[in-house]
mmCIF file of C-alpha atoms in Angstrom:
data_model
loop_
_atom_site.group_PDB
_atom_site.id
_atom_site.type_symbol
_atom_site.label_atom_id
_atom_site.label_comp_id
_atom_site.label_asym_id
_atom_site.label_seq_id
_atom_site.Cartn_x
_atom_site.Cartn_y
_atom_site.Cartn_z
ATOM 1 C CA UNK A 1 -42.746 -34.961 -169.007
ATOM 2 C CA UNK A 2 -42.429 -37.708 -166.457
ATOM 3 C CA UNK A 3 -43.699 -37.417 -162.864
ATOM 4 C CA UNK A 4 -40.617 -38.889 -161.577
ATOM 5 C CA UNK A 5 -38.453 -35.901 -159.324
ATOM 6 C CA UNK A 6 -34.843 -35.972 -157.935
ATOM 7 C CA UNK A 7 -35.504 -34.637 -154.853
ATOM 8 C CA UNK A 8 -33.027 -32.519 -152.718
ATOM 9 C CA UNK A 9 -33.400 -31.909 -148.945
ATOM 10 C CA UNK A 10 -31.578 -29.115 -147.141
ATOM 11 C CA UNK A 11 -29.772 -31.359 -145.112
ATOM 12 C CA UNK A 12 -28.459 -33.226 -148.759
ATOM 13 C CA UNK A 13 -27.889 -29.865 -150.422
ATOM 14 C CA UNK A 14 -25.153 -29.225 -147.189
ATOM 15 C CA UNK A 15 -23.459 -32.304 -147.997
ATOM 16 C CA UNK A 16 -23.760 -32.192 -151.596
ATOM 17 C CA UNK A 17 -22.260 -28.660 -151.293
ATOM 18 C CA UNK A 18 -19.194 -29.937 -149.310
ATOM 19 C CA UNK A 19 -18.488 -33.016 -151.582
ATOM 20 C CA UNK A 20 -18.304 -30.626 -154.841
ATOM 21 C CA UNK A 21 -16.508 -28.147 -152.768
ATOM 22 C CA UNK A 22 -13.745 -31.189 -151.790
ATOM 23 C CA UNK A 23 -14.064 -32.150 -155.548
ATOM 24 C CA UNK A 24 -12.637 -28.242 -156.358
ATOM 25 C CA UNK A 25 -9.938 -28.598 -153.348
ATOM 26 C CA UNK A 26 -9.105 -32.070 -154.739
ATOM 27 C CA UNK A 27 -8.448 -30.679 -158.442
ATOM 28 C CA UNK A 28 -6.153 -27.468 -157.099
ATOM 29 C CA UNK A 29 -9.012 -25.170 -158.363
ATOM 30 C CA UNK A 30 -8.423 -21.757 -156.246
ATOM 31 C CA UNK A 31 -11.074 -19.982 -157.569
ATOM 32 C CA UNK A 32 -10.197 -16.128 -157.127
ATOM 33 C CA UNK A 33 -13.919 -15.348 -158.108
ATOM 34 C CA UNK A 34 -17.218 -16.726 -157.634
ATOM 35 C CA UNK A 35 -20.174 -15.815 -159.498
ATOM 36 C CA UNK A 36 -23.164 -17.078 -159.210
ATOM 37 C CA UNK A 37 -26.848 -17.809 -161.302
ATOM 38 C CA UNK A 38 -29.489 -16.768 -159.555
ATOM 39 C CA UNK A 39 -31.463 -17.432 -157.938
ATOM 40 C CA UNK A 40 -31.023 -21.110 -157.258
ATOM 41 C CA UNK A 41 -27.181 -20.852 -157.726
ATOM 42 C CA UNK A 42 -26.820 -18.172 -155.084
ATOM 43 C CA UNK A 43 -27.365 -21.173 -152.313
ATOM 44 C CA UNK A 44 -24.235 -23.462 -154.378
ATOM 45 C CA UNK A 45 -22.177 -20.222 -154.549
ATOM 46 C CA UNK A 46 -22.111 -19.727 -150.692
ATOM 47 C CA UNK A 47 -21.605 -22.984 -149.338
ATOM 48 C CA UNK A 48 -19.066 -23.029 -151.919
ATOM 49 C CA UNK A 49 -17.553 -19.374 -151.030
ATOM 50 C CA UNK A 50 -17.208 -20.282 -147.313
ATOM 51 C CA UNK A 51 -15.618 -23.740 -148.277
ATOM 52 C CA UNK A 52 -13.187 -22.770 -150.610
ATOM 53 C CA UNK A 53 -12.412 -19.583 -148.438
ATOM 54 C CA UNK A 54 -13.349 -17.338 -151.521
ATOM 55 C CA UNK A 55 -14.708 -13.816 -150.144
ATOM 56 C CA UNK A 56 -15.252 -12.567 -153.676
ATOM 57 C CA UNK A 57 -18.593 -13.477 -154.695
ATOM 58 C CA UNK A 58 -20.381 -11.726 -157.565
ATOM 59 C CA UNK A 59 -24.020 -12.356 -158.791
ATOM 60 C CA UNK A 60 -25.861 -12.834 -162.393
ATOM 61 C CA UNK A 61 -29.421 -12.451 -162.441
ATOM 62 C CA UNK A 62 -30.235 -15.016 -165.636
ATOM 63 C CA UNK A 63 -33.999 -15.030 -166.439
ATOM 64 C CA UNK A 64 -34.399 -18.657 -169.118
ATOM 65 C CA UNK A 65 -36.678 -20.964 -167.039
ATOM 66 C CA UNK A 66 -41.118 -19.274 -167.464
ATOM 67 C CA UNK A 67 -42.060 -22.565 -165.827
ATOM 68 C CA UNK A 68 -41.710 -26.713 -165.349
ATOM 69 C CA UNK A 69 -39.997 -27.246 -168.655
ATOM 70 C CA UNK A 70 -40.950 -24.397 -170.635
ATOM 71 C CA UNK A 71 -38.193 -21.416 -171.146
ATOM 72 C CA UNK A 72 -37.623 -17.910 -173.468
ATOM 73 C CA UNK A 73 -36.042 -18.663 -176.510
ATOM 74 C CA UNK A 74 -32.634 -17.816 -174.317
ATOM 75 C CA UNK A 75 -31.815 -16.545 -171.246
ATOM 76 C CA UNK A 76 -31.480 -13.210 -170.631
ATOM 77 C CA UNK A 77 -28.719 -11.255 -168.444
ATOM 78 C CA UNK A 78 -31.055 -8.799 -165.918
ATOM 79 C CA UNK A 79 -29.647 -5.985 -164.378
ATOM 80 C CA UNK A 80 -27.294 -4.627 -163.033
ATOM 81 C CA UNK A 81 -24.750 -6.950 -165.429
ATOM 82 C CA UNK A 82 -21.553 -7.019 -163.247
ATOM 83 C CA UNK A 83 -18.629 -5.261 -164.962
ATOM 84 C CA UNK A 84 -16.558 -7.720 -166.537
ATOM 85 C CA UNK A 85 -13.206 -5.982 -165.467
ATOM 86 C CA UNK A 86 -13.935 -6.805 -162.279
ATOM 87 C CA UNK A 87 -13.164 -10.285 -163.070
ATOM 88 C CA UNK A 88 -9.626 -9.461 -165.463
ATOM 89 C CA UNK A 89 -7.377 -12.240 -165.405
ATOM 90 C CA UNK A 90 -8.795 -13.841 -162.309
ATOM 91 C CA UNK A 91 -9.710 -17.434 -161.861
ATOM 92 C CA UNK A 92 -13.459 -17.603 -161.944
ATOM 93 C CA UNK A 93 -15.605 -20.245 -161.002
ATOM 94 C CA UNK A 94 -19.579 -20.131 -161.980
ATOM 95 C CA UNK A 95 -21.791 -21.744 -159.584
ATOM 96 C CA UNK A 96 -25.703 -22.590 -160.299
ATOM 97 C CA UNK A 97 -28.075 -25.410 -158.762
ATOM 98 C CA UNK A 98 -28.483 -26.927 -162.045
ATOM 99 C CA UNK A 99 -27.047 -27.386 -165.910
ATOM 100 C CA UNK A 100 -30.173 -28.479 -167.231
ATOM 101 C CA UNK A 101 -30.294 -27.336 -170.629
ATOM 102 C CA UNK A 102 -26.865 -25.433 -170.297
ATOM 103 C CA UNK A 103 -27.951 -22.138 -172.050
ATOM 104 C CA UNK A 104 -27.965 -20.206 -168.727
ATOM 105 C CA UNK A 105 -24.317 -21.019 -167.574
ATOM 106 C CA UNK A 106 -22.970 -21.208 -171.718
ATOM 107 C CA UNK A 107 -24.625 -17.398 -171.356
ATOM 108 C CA UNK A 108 -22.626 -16.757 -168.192
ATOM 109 C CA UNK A 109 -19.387 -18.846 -169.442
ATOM 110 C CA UNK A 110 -18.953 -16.642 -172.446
ATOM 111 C CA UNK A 111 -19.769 -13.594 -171.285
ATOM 112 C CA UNK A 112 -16.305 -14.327 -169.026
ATOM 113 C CA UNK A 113 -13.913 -16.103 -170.942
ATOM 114 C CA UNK A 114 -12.017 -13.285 -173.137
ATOM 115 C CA UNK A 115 -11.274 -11.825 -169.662
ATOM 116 C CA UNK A 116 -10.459 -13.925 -167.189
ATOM 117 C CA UNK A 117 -7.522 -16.175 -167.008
ATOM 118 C CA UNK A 118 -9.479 -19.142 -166.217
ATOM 119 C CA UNK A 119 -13.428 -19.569 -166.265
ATOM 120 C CA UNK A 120 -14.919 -23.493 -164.366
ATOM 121 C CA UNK A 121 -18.447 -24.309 -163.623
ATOM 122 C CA UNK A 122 -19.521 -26.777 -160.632
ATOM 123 C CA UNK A 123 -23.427 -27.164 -160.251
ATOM 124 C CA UNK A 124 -24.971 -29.816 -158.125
ATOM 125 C CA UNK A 125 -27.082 -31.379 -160.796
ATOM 126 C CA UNK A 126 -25.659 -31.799 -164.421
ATOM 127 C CA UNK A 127 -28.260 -33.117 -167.200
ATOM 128 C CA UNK A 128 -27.216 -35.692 -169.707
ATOM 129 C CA UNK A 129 -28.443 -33.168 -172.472
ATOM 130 C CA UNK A 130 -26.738 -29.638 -171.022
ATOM 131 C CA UNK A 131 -25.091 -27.494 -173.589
ATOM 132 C CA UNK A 132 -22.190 -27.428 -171.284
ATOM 133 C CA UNK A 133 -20.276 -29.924 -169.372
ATOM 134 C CA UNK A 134 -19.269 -28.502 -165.795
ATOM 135 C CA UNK A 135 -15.982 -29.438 -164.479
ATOM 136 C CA UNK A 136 -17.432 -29.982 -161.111
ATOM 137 C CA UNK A 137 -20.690 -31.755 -160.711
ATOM 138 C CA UNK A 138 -22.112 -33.267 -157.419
ATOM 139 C CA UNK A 139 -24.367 -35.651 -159.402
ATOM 140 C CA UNK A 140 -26.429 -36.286 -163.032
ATOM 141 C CA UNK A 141 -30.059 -36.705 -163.670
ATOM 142 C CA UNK A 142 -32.304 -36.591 -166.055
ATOM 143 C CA UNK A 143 -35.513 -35.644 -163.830
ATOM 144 C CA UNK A 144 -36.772 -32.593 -162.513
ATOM 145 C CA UNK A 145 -35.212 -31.542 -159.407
ATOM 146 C CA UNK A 146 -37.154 -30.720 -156.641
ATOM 147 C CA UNK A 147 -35.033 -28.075 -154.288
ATOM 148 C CA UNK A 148 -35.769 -27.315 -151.000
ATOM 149 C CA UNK A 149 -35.898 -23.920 -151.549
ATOM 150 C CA UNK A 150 -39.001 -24.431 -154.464
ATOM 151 C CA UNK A 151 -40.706 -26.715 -153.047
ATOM 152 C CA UNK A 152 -42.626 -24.970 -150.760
ATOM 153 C CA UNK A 153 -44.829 -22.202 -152.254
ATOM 154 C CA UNK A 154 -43.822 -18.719 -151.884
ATOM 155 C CA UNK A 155 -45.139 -16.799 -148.229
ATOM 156 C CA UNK A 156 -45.741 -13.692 -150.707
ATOM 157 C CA UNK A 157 -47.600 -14.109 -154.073
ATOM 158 C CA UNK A 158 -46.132 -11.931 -157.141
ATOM 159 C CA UNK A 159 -48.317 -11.620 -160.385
ATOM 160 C CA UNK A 160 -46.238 -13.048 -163.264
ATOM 161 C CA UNK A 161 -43.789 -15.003 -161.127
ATOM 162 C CA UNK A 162 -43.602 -18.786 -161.510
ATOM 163 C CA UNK A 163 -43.417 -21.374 -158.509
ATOM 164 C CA UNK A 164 -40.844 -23.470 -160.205
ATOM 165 C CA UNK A 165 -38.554 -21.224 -162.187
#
């Protein structure tokens, strides 16, 4: 894996935020629903909420990443798994930091789509080799993003939780 990082500042991550939220605006997407990844897509998913005036935010805890580059087999829904007839023929639009290998928001995308009348994805990072090819993406990379909110080590240690993931 190579040394070289994307890195993302909090005051790019605002802007980035409001560019794919203009992007969204721009395309007539009116997202009636937003759901978000966490835990890095929970940051996209309000920036995005408050943008796009969308009040209706749900959350999917997806465990995939165990580390820098290594992952489960595939990702995981944690609980509690929203209801999916909370999200019945509304427009939905999934929200996450990053489509790295795409098995996270593929997981998310098709746990949605034989209920909802429309299902989009918009991520701020989109890798050449994701599974799935958002309809909204700020930019593409191939390197490992550093966020802002990973960067920094945690103030409180867990056993068996991972700086990165």
């Amino acid at each position: 894996m190579s040394d070289v990082r994307e890195n993302l500042t909090y005051e790019k991550f605002g802007g980035a935020v409001r560019e794919l939220a203009q992007t969204i605006a721009d395309d007539g997407y009116q997202p009636d629903v937003i759901i978000s990844i966490a835990r890095g897509g929970v940051f996209v998913a309000g920036g995005l909420a408050y943008a796009l005036d969308c009040k209706n935010i749900h959350l999917v805890n997806v465990e995939f990443y165990t580390g820098v580059g290594t992952t489960l087999e595939m990702p995981v829904m944690l609980a509690p798994v929203p209801n999916v007839i909370d999200f019945t023929d509304k427009k939905v639009l999934i929200a996450d930091d990053v489509a790295d290998t795409g098995k996270t928001l593929k997981l998310v995308h098709d746990f949605c789509l034989d209920h909802v009348a429309e299902v989009r994805s918009a991520v701020i990072y989109e890798k050449s080799h994701s599974l799935v090819k958002c309809e909204y993406v700020w930019k593409r990379t191939d390197e490992w993003i550093n966020f802002p909110w990973s960067v920094e080590p945690p103030v409180v240690k867990r056993a068996g939780q991972v700086l990165d993931a």
